[in-house]
Amino acid sequence: MVLLHQQLSSRKRPGINRQFPPPKIPKPTTTTTTATTSVSDESRRPQNDDAEGTDIDKMVSLLAEAGCTLFHPSGPPCLPSNPHNFRRHLHRLFSSSSNASLRSAFLSGFSLYIQSSQNLHRVLLPSNRDGLGPATCESLVRHLLLVPPIQIDLQNVLLEKLPEYFDINPEYSGRLSSLDEDVARLIVNHFRWLDFLVDSYAFTNKLLQVLSICPLHLKKEIIVSLPEIIGDQNNKAVVDSLEKMLQEDSAIIVPVLDSLSNLNLDNQLQEQVVTIALSCIRTIDAEHLPYLLRFLFLSATPTNVRRIISQIREQLKFVGVASSCTVKHSKLKGKSTLGNTNASILDALRSSLRFKNILCQEILKETKCIERVQDHKVIDIWLLVLIYMNGESLQKSVEKIFKKKIIEGCIHEVMIDQCIGGNMELVQDYFSSFLSLSEYLLACKEQKARDFGIHMYSILFEEFVDTFSRQEILGALVTHVGSGISFEVTSALDTMIMLVSKCVLDYLEGFSVENLHKVYEFFSHLAISARSRENFFGSSISNELFMIVRKQVNSPDLKYKKMGLIGTLKIVSCLVDANISTCPAPSMQANSEEALELLKASLESCKQFPLPLILFYDELITMLDCRSVQPAIVDWIGKHVGEFESMFLSDLEGGQLSVKDLYCGLEGELMMNLDGDISPICLNILPLVSSSLQSSTNLQILPANFLLLSTIERLANHGSLGGIDALLGCPLHLPSSKYFSGDCLQSLTGKQKHIVCLSLYYATNWIRELLNAFCTQVIGRFACTTQATREEMIVKLFKRLRNLLFLESLLNNSLKLYPLSLPELHLHVEHSGFQPNLVGHVEKKNEHKKTYESLSSSKKRKDRMMSKAAKDSGIDGKLRQPTIFDVLKKAGATTSQGTPNDDSCTLSPKCRTSESADQHTYDTNKNISLEISAIFKVLEAQRSKFRPLLVDCFSILTFSTNQDSCCPDPAAELPLHLYLLRDIRHKLDFFSPPSKAFSAQHFSAPPGLSGVTVSQFLAKITPLFPTFKKHFNAAVSILKAGNENCEEHWKVQYASAGNPDIPNVVLSRSSVCTSVFKEILHCFNKMLSLADVNLDKQILSDLLEAFQPLKISDSIFSGLLPVPLPGTIEYLYCGAYSFVEDVLDLACSFSFMLASEALLTLESIATSIMKFNDKLMQRNNRSTSMGSIEAVLPGLRSRLSTSSHKILMHNWDKENSENSVKSKGEIMQKILQVYLENSESTSDLLHELACSILPQAQSPKTTEEDDYHGFPTLCPATFNIWYRVLHEENLAILNKLVKEVVHSEKSRAAVQLDIVKELLTKLQKSVNVLVSLVDMCRTHDKIEKTSKIVQVTVHAMAVKYGGKFVDSFLKIHFQMHNEPVIQLVKELQKATRTIQTLCAEAKGLKQTVITSKIPSTKRSMERFLFRVKALLHTSSSECTFWMGNLKHKDLMGQVVSSQAYMDDQNDNNNNPEEPTAEEEQCAGDASEEEDREME
């Protein structure tokens, strides 16, 4: 059967009108008819008018006698109620031989009548029955065609009318026409499904003749309808005719196939049809191929199936295939240009194979019989996959054939590439079948089959990039690995290596430094382990990895060079790991030589570029610290760092420079000399900086180079740095100290300022690396250091720390006066998407000429870098540990040293004459104060460029020279401790970021924490916990003293560190102690919030034990039975809480910030108890906690609420309070939240604050009455904060209550009803709070002193939280609690009306802060309105509901005249407002235009 959707519609012929006016019946004596029913002049035959009128009248009268009214006023003719009697009457009338003339007259009249297109259209349309109903009968023509005597004549007449309507083509018309509007289609449709054909042969011939000249659209329509029009007697003529037409026009292939498939053909004709279809495979359009293939497979029989399969294989060109080369280089990889066509072809093949098993069997036989390699095609793979996918019964056969063809070389990799490569969308539905075949092949014993399986896995993994597909592939490979079969496991591992090398290495650009380390370490191990194997894939991964890193190292882009350096050092670390004992000696030697070649190539590629060279040094340091490296590598690195002295140091004579010179007009000076006159060397900073502006500098790599030197020294001397300990105390050659006083720096030229700033910057980072290197000597990690040496180093480290504070304060002040972007000293920024300047301060092999005095022996050079203490230690030379220079001497390294020549760094007269410092006079009275304890804000903006302090440096906190003296800090070490504490806090912020947004910024670890986990960090700082308490007590003691006594301590210690005497350096002891107080509490707070601390009971106990008071107050244990025993975790929590609580009492007398920090620490302790209790419950797998840890929490929360209340009630200094509140609004908000959340009854407290306290704060008052409401912290500056917090807490309480109400409603027990009523009572309080808060918007506007910004902010919060409140309120099931809810609605109505007024007013004033929140609030109001209406409709309450349009009033209650209607005002005056559950509606009145816009 032909489906209706295959018919092609046509457009209505012009001039046809569906509304037919009733035509007049023509009279025999007249020669004209009405205009609406007359036949057009063009269609009249050349006969006289009387003859025409007579034939038409005769036809009309005959139809009338049979019961048909031809001219019906409503349109089509009207047929009798019994159409069978109508046809029988006409049949009897026309069958009689005596009525032959009557039959001719009827046919002639009908032919004349339908000459008019309107008349033809009328008789083709469905007719009415007796004019009583709609057109439900068949048409008049349909009934006439069922009258045998006139059937063939009518058929001929209608077929001859068809050409008149060929010109209408629906494909080019403006719109598609329906069947009733298309006359040609109506005629064809009348031939379908006739009960009989009088002369089938004649009609068929006539129809086929007309069909041959039909336009394409009508030809398709008729062809599709042929099985329904003609009988089975003329199939031969139909097939022959369709074959001929198909040869002339292949565009009709689809309707022809459709028609042929519906004909009842005998075997001979069926074979002829199959032959016709096979001949069209090559010529048919690709979009029609699915129809042809489906037809052929459905026509398959045991006799022709082999011929069909063979012809399809030979002639079908699968248009979606592409060469593997094209796929790899295509920009549209993964997409096919003809994907839809290919998918349709595969779908046709798949559906056909599913329903005919004979096809599957024949395809398998045909594939087996193919012998020549060149005869195998891509379609063969697809046919096998489709059979494999369709049924389990044939899967084994498909697998065997597939493997056989692969082993024989008939199916090769290029063919599978053409199937899958670049055709992801096409293969998507068949992914599981390809994957199953890959699994089968990889498990085969034959190597060739496994190699092909590896290739299939690779192409599937490469093509399918979605997570699900790749997980399926990897899961299958893991299954192979777990099979335990040796060859299968080997192939699976080789596949994994190939997948990782192809895919992961292509995406290294987006990896952080930490991820690059992990990826390269993984690949390095794979590559090294694969080098000993003869397997192809093993060697390929090694070669590919080496090729990639060499390309990256030599890339001019820093992004790729960074990746290459990390990869190179990871490969080297694997090659030269001395702990690997499995490799034979020749292999280890070859690895060492290859590693040296990699190191040399990497060093050569980055010699000219500071940042890559710094990264190279840092990676070497990490490798040497983490691995035991072969001696040859250590020797090579030692030779390289042996140039350190000649590059950066200068000789001293008696602790002084032999030659003093000017550098760009700047005088130099030796500073920070800890060794005095015995110091043999100095760090040559100023000369190198001044020369760097003209040529190049090595100072940018100085810190990293020195740290590498110290690492090599430790390796060569069992951890000792005795060979280079002179560097710890050597002076620094810097610009003269007179440039740092007064306005001297401002009087310098820009070039001189630049030199001064860079000199201070490099000196700062030099000191930082000194601390990093020499702190390893005093923390007890190495036993090579004597106690005397250790104590001496501790003193020097403290002095260097003082130098660091001084240098950073100077640099911070200098950058304020001369802003400068400092060069980076370590590569930490994730460079991507741009090509940076690799050079920075470009290094070009020291083109400026320097001459150095050569020394007669290397011993003199060693002695200069060794301190006098080391030389005078009295240890025998034979027992002395060899230094790095001894190692270098044995290796044959030659280094030279000398002092710069007079001309080395001098400038031309142009640069020197007018810029000499002696020619300037300075006003030293204009001093800028340098606060040592302050946060260096300018430096903090560029802190990431500095060399980081390593975690080992924090051990300085444990060393102290404090003795019982006149003050708690006689050595003035608190400023030093403060500096280290701030650094600890920054590192803790990384492990425990304060917010998600902050955490997102840390794509990689900050400097100093690369590769350090939380557990490792905690393990290193755990010994510092008691030290925190010690320094905290010292700071508190000084704060209690309340004066600046003992200021001389700092000056003495400052001078002993070699810092120059600058009068504008100041130190505020109170500021230092306040900062120490705050930083220690902050660190304590952060550590308690770390998940690793709460998981590790030992670390948690150590932390809490460090902050125990001398005596715990008994009040903290009140209510606890039994009282926790000392040493238990509960006791430690209580002790720490008591300690911080006592601190808070003291902090209230100092500052708001200290008190708030203490309160936040108390909250952190309470939160830590909850987390620890939760972990215990999870560990014990119990729903309730065991022990007394949970019992501690309620008491501490109560005390926490009291402490927060104390801060809020404290009368802080007015000026201080205002300033702190404006800058610390978040802290005030947090304190208020702690106060509310930890009170005994949050709901009652919230009700009191919102209904009593906050309204009083709004009322106008005198200065004497400022705090009459009881909360000094509640002032105009904090009103918005209080208002927001009360709204938020009220909303949180409401959400909690609603959940409890909903939960209680689920239980149908009678006792639960009382609980629900109690909850509804609490809801009443929450509603009262909202009403009070919203109502404040009215009173707030009446206060003249209230700023406009504050008003708008308060209004915006009322609208926002009011809408959210209503949303939550709607979650209550109103119908279950009618009366209580009605009371709540009455009260809530007060707030909603005010919110409506706020919305209208905000729109009028265009207050965007408010209007952005209006739409969601308005929607909530309307939902609430109709919920209330439904409630009152179902309620038996006496309350009435009236819903109308709310007047537009302002906040003062005055009607806005421009928005009010007089009739509404009159109605309102006559009808006073009733106390009903009335709600506003924002839709339905033009006067509420503003409300309408809210939607």
mmCIF file of N, CA and C in Angstrom, residues 323-404:
data_model
loop_
_atom_site.group_PDB
_atom_site.id
_atom_site.type_symbol
_atom_site.label_atom_id
_atom_site.label_comp_id
_atom_site.label_asym_id
_atom_site.label_seq_id
_atom_site.Cartn_x
_atom_site.Cartn_y
_atom_site.Cartn_z
ATOM 1 N N SER A 323 40.580 8.529 3.388
ATOM 2 C CA SER A 323 41.878 7.964 3.698
ATOM 3 C C SER A 323 42.323 8.401 5.069
ATOM 4 N N SER A 324 43.151 7.568 5.691
ATOM 5 C CA SER A 324 43.623 7.890 7.032
ATOM 6 C C SER A 324 44.432 9.159 7.036
ATOM 7 N N CYS A 325 45.163 9.403 5.966
ATOM 8 C CA CYS A 325 45.951 10.643 5.889
ATOM 9 C C CYS A 325 45.045 11.851 5.888
ATOM 10 N N THR A 326 43.948 11.739 5.120
ATOM 11 C CA THR A 326 43.003 12.861 5.073
ATOM 12 C C THR A 326 42.375 13.087 6.431
ATOM 13 N N VAL A 327 42.080 12.006 7.113
ATOM 14 C CA VAL A 327 41.442 12.129 8.423
ATOM 15 C C VAL A 327 42.363 12.815 9.419
ATOM 16 N N LYS A 328 43.633 12.467 9.387
ATOM 17 C CA LYS A 328 44.557 13.020 10.365
ATOM 18 C C LYS A 328 44.803 14.490 10.146
ATOM 19 N N HIS A 329 44.704 14.937 8.887
ATOM 20 C CA HIS A 329 44.997 16.338 8.608
ATOM 21 C C HIS A 329 43.752 17.170 8.408
ATOM 22 N N SER A 330 42.609 16.584 8.574
ATOM 23 C CA SER A 330 41.371 17.337 8.363
ATOM 24 C C SER A 330 41.076 18.212 9.555
ATOM 25 N N LYS A 331 40.687 19.438 9.263
ATOM 26 C CA LYS A 331 40.310 20.353 10.350
ATOM 27 C C LYS A 331 38.957 19.972 10.933
ATOM 28 N N LEU A 332 38.160 19.241 10.167
ATOM 29 C CA LEU A 332 36.847 18.821 10.630
ATOM 30 C C LEU A 332 36.913 17.378 11.106
ATOM 31 N N LYS A 333 37.957 17.055 11.804
ATOM 32 C CA LYS A 333 38.140 15.692 12.258
ATOM 33 C C LYS A 333 37.004 15.295 13.181
ATOM 34 N N GLY A 334 36.458 14.103 12.987
ATOM 35 C CA GLY A 334 35.341 13.651 13.777
ATOM 36 C C GLY A 334 34.014 13.935 13.130
ATOM 37 N N LYS A 335 33.994 14.637 11.987
ATOM 38 C CA LYS A 335 32.745 14.957 11.310
ATOM 39 C C LYS A 335 32.817 14.442 9.873
ATOM 40 N N SER A 336 31.732 13.987 9.334
ATOM 41 C CA SER A 336 31.660 13.509 7.960
ATOM 42 C C SER A 336 30.721 14.403 7.183
ATOM 43 N N THR A 337 31.156 14.792 5.985
ATOM 44 C CA THR A 337 30.325 15.707 5.203
ATOM 45 C C THR A 337 29.040 15.054 4.747
ATOM 46 N N LEU A 338 29.060 13.734 4.549
ATOM 47 C CA LEU A 338 27.853 13.025 4.129
ATOM 48 C C LEU A 338 27.404 12.059 5.218
ATOM 49 N N GLY A 339 27.523 12.509 6.456
ATOM 50 C CA GLY A 339 27.229 11.632 7.586
ATOM 51 C C GLY A 339 25.798 11.160 7.622
ATOM 52 N N ASN A 340 24.848 12.029 7.281
ATOM 53 C CA ASN A 340 23.450 11.638 7.325
ATOM 54 C C ASN A 340 23.147 10.559 6.291
ATOM 55 N N THR A 341 23.702 10.702 5.090
ATOM 56 C CA THR A 341 23.480 9.699 4.038
ATOM 57 C C THR A 341 24.082 8.363 4.429
ATOM 58 N N ASN A 342 25.306 8.392 4.922
ATOM 59 C CA ASN A 342 25.962 7.160 5.338
ATOM 60 C C ASN A 342 25.197 6.483 6.461
ATOM 61 N N ALA A 343 24.722 7.283 7.398
ATOM 62 C CA ALA A 343 23.961 6.716 8.503
ATOM 63 C C ALA A 343 22.677 6.060 8.003
ATOM 64 N N SER A 344 22.037 6.673 7.031
ATOM 65 C CA SER A 344 20.816 6.096 6.471
ATOM 66 C C SER A 344 21.103 4.787 5.749
ATOM 67 N N ILE A 345 22.215 4.750 5.019
ATOM 68 C CA ILE A 345 22.592 3.518 4.321
ATOM 69 C C ILE A 345 22.846 2.392 5.326
ATOM 70 N N LEU A 346 23.606 2.706 6.379
ATOM 71 C CA LEU A 346 23.888 1.690 7.397
ATOM 72 C C LEU A 346 22.616 1.253 8.107
ATOM 73 N N ASP A 347 21.732 2.180 8.355
ATOM 74 C CA ASP A 347 20.486 1.834 9.013
ATOM 75 C C ASP A 347 19.633 0.932 8.128
ATOM 76 N N ALA A 348 19.630 1.200 6.803
ATOM 77 C CA ALA A 348 18.892 0.343 5.884
ATOM 78 C C ALA A 348 19.482 -1.066 5.852
ATOM 79 N N LEU A 349 20.796 -1.162 5.802
ATOM 80 C CA LEU A 349 21.449 -2.470 5.815
ATOM 81 C C LEU A 349 21.175 -3.203 7.127
ATOM 82 N N ARG A 350 21.256 -2.477 8.207
ATOM 83 C CA ARG A 350 21.075 -3.100 9.520
ATOM 84 C C ARG A 350 19.658 -3.651 9.695
ATOM 85 N N SER A 351 18.664 -2.843 9.346
ATOM 86 C CA SER A 351 17.278 -3.289 9.501
ATOM 87 C C SER A 351 16.964 -4.462 8.573
ATOM 88 N N SER A 352 17.529 -4.454 7.377
ATOM 89 C CA SER A 352 17.278 -5.558 6.447
ATOM 90 C C SER A 352 17.923 -6.848 6.927
ATOM 91 N N LEU A 353 19.142 -6.755 7.422
ATOM 92 C CA LEU A 353 19.829 -7.948 7.907
ATOM 93 C C LEU A 353 19.164 -8.514 9.155
ATOM 94 N N ARG A 354 18.524 -7.657 9.925
ATOM 95 C CA ARG A 354 17.901 -8.111 11.165
ATOM 96 C C ARG A 354 16.718 -9.027 10.888
ATOM 97 N N PHE A 355 15.981 -8.753 9.823
ATOM 98 C CA PHE A 355 14.749 -9.496 9.578
ATOM 99 C C PHE A 355 14.902 -10.626 8.556
ATOM 100 N N LYS A 356 16.059 -10.764 7.944
ATOM 101 C CA LYS A 356 16.266 -11.855 6.984
ATOM 102 C C LYS A 356 17.588 -12.541 7.293
ATOM 103 N N ASN A 357 17.490 -13.669 7.951
ATOM 104 C CA ASN A 357 18.688 -14.405 8.321
ATOM 105 C C ASN A 357 19.419 -14.946 7.116
ATOM 106 N N ILE A 358 18.698 -15.178 6.041
ATOM 107 C CA ILE A 358 19.322 -15.698 4.832
ATOM 108 C C ILE A 358 20.373 -14.738 4.283
ATOM 109 N N LEU A 359 20.154 -13.447 4.478
ATOM 110 C CA LEU A 359 21.121 -12.446 4.034
ATOM 111 C C LEU A 359 22.415 -12.551 4.841
ATOM 112 N N CYS A 360 22.287 -12.706 6.140
ATOM 113 C CA CYS A 360 23.481 -12.804 6.985
ATOM 114 C C CYS A 360 24.307 -14.027 6.612
ATOM 115 N N GLN A 361 23.618 -15.154 6.439
ATOM 116 C CA GLN A 361 24.347 -16.366 6.080
ATOM 117 C C GLN A 361 25.068 -16.208 4.750
ATOM 118 N N GLU A 362 24.394 -15.592 3.792
ATOM 119 C CA GLU A 362 24.995 -15.442 2.473
ATOM 120 C C GLU A 362 26.177 -14.469 2.496
ATOM 121 N N ILE A 363 26.061 -13.402 3.309
ATOM 122 C CA ILE A 363 27.183 -12.451 3.413
ATOM 123 C C ILE A 363 28.399 -13.126 3.998
ATOM 124 N N LEU A 364 28.197 -13.932 5.023
ATOM 125 C CA LEU A 364 29.326 -14.644 5.625
ATOM 126 C C LEU A 364 29.950 -15.616 4.619
ATOM 127 N N LYS A 365 29.139 -16.304 3.851
ATOM 128 C CA LYS A 365 29.680 -17.211 2.839
ATOM 129 C C LYS A 365 30.438 -16.431 1.772
ATOM 130 N N GLU A 366 29.848 -15.339 1.342
ATOM 131 C CA GLU A 366 30.492 -14.535 0.301
ATOM 132 C C GLU A 366 31.830 -13.989 0.786
ATOM 133 N N THR A 367 31.891 -13.547 2.026
ATOM 134 C CA THR A 367 33.142 -13.002 2.576
ATOM 135 C C THR A 367 34.200 -14.085 2.682
ATOM 136 N N LYS A 368 33.798 -15.282 3.082
ATOM 137 C CA LYS A 368 34.753 -16.390 3.176
ATOM 138 C C LYS A 368 35.357 -16.734 1.825
ATOM 139 N N CYS A 369 34.529 -16.626 0.799
ATOM 140 C CA CYS A 369 34.977 -17.059 -0.532
ATOM 141 C C CYS A 369 35.895 -16.054 -1.228
ATOM 142 N N ILE A 370 35.975 -14.849 -0.700
ATOM 143 C CA ILE A 370 36.851 -13.849 -1.324
ATOM 144 C C ILE A 370 38.293 -14.199 -1.005
ATOM 145 N N GLU A 371 39.092 -14.354 -2.004
ATOM 146 C CA GLU A 371 40.465 -14.798 -1.810
ATOM 147 C C GLU A 371 41.474 -13.687 -2.053
ATOM 148 N N ARG A 372 41.320 -12.928 -3.083
ATOM 149 C CA ARG A 372 42.306 -11.901 -3.413
ATOM 150 C C ARG A 372 42.205 -10.730 -2.434
ATOM 151 N N VAL A 373 43.355 -10.214 -2.050
ATOM 152 C CA VAL A 373 43.393 -9.120 -1.078
ATOM 153 C C VAL A 373 42.718 -7.883 -1.635
ATOM 154 N N GLN A 374 42.954 -7.599 -2.908
ATOM 155 C CA GLN A 374 42.411 -6.375 -3.493
ATOM 156 C C GLN A 374 40.902 -6.412 -3.649
ATOM 157 N N ASP A 375 40.308 -7.589 -3.533
ATOM 158 C CA ASP A 375 38.854 -7.685 -3.656
ATOM 159 C C ASP A 375 38.123 -7.338 -2.367
ATOM 160 N N HIS A 376 38.830 -7.217 -1.273
ATOM 161 C CA HIS A 376 38.201 -6.865 0.007
ATOM 162 C C HIS A 376 37.988 -5.355 0.073
ATOM 163 N N LYS A 377 36.820 -4.985 0.545
ATOM 164 C CA LYS A 377 36.441 -3.576 0.582
ATOM 165 C C LYS A 377 35.988 -3.173 1.978
ATOM 166 N N VAL A 378 35.851 -1.849 2.136
ATOM 167 C CA VAL A 378 35.421 -1.314 3.429
ATOM 168 C C VAL A 378 34.011 -1.781 3.768
ATOM 169 N N ILE A 379 33.174 -1.954 2.719
ATOM 170 C CA ILE A 379 31.799 -2.387 2.967
ATOM 171 C C ILE A 379 31.758 -3.763 3.615
ATOM 172 N N ASP A 380 32.809 -4.581 3.381
ATOM 173 C CA ASP A 380 32.856 -5.905 3.998
ATOM 174 C C ASP A 380 32.976 -5.788 5.512
ATOM 175 N N ILE A 381 33.787 -4.841 5.973
ATOM 176 C CA ILE A 381 33.922 -4.633 7.423
ATOM 177 C C ILE A 381 32.590 -4.191 8.010
ATOM 178 N N TRP A 382 31.947 -3.272 7.318
ATOM 179 C CA TRP A 382 30.672 -2.777 7.836
ATOM 180 C C TRP A 382 29.623 -3.889 7.870
ATOM 181 N N LEU A 383 29.580 -4.729 6.833
ATOM 182 C CA LEU A 383 28.604 -5.809 6.820
ATOM 183 C C LEU A 383 28.859 -6.790 7.968
ATOM 184 N N LEU A 384 30.129 -7.081 8.231
ATOM 185 C CA LEU A 384 30.459 -7.976 9.347
ATOM 186 C C LEU A 384 30.060 -7.350 10.688
ATOM 187 N N VAL A 385 30.310 -6.038 10.831
ATOM 188 C CA VAL A 385 29.949 -5.360 12.077
ATOM 189 C C VAL A 385 28.436 -5.349 12.269
ATOM 190 N N LEU A 386 27.692 -5.129 11.178
ATOM 191 C CA LEU A 386 26.232 -5.103 11.283
ATOM 192 C C LEU A 386 25.683 -6.475 11.659
ATOM 193 N N ILE A 387 26.238 -7.527 11.077
ATOM 194 C CA ILE A 387 25.817 -8.878 11.453
ATOM 195 C C ILE A 387 26.179 -9.157 12.904
ATOM 196 N N TYR A 388 27.369 -8.731 13.301
ATOM 197 C CA TYR A 388 27.826 -8.929 14.681
ATOM 198 C C TYR A 388 26.907 -8.217 15.679
ATOM 199 N N MET A 389 26.401 -7.087 15.258
ATOM 200 C CA MET A 389 25.571 -6.274 16.148
ATOM 201 C C MET A 389 24.150 -6.825 16.255
ATOM 202 N N ASN A 390 23.683 -7.518 15.214
ATOM 203 C CA ASN A 390 22.277 -7.912 15.158
ATOM 204 C C ASN A 390 21.945 -9.136 15.997
ATOM 205 N N GLY A 391 22.828 -10.065 16.101
ATOM 206 C CA GLY A 391 22.461 -11.282 16.824
ATOM 207 C C GLY A 391 23.645 -11.990 17.430
ATOM 208 N N GLU A 392 23.421 -12.620 18.610
ATOM 209 C CA GLU A 392 24.488 -13.339 19.286
ATOM 210 C C GLU A 392 24.815 -14.654 18.583
ATOM 211 N N SER A 393 23.858 -15.184 17.865
ATOM 212 C CA SER A 393 24.069 -16.495 17.251
ATOM 213 C C SER A 393 25.173 -16.491 16.205
ATOM 214 N N LEU A 394 25.390 -15.357 15.553
ATOM 215 C CA LEU A 394 26.385 -15.276 14.483
ATOM 216 C C LEU A 394 27.660 -14.551 14.911
ATOM 217 N N GLN A 395 27.735 -14.129 16.173
ATOM 218 C CA GLN A 395 28.904 -13.353 16.599
ATOM 219 C C GLN A 395 30.186 -14.173 16.539
ATOM 220 N N LYS A 396 30.111 -15.418 16.938
ATOM 221 C CA LYS A 396 31.307 -16.263 16.888
ATOM 222 C C LYS A 396 31.802 -16.427 15.456
ATOM 223 N N SER A 397 30.868 -16.605 14.539
ATOM 224 C CA SER A 397 31.264 -16.744 13.132
ATOM 225 C C SER A 397 31.917 -15.477 12.615
ATOM 226 N N VAL A 398 31.346 -14.340 12.972
ATOM 227 C CA VAL A 398 31.919 -13.068 12.534
ATOM 228 C C VAL A 398 33.326 -12.905 13.100
ATOM 229 N N GLU A 399 33.519 -13.227 14.365
ATOM 230 C CA GLU A 399 34.841 -13.079 14.980
ATOM 231 C C GLU A 399 35.881 -13.956 14.289
ATOM 232 N N LYS A 400 35.505 -15.175 13.975
ATOM 233 C CA LYS A 400 36.455 -16.077 13.309
ATOM 234 C C LYS A 400 36.829 -15.558 11.916
ATOM 235 N N ILE A 401 35.810 -15.129 11.165
ATOM 236 C CA ILE A 401 36.095 -14.606 9.825
ATOM 237 C C ILE A 401 36.949 -13.355 9.908
ATOM 238 N N PHE A 402 36.628 -12.479 10.853
ATOM 239 C CA PHE A 402 37.366 -11.216 11.008
ATOM 240 C C PHE A 402 38.831 -11.496 11.333
ATOM 241 N N LYS A 403 39.055 -12.400 12.270
ATOM 242 C CA LYS A 403 40.441 -12.732 12.647
ATOM 243 C C LYS A 403 41.170 -13.384 11.482
ATOM 244 N N LYS A 404 40.493 -14.277 10.769
ATOM 245 C CA LYS A 404 41.132 -14.965 9.642
ATOM 246 C C LYS A 404 41.559 -13.972 8.564
#
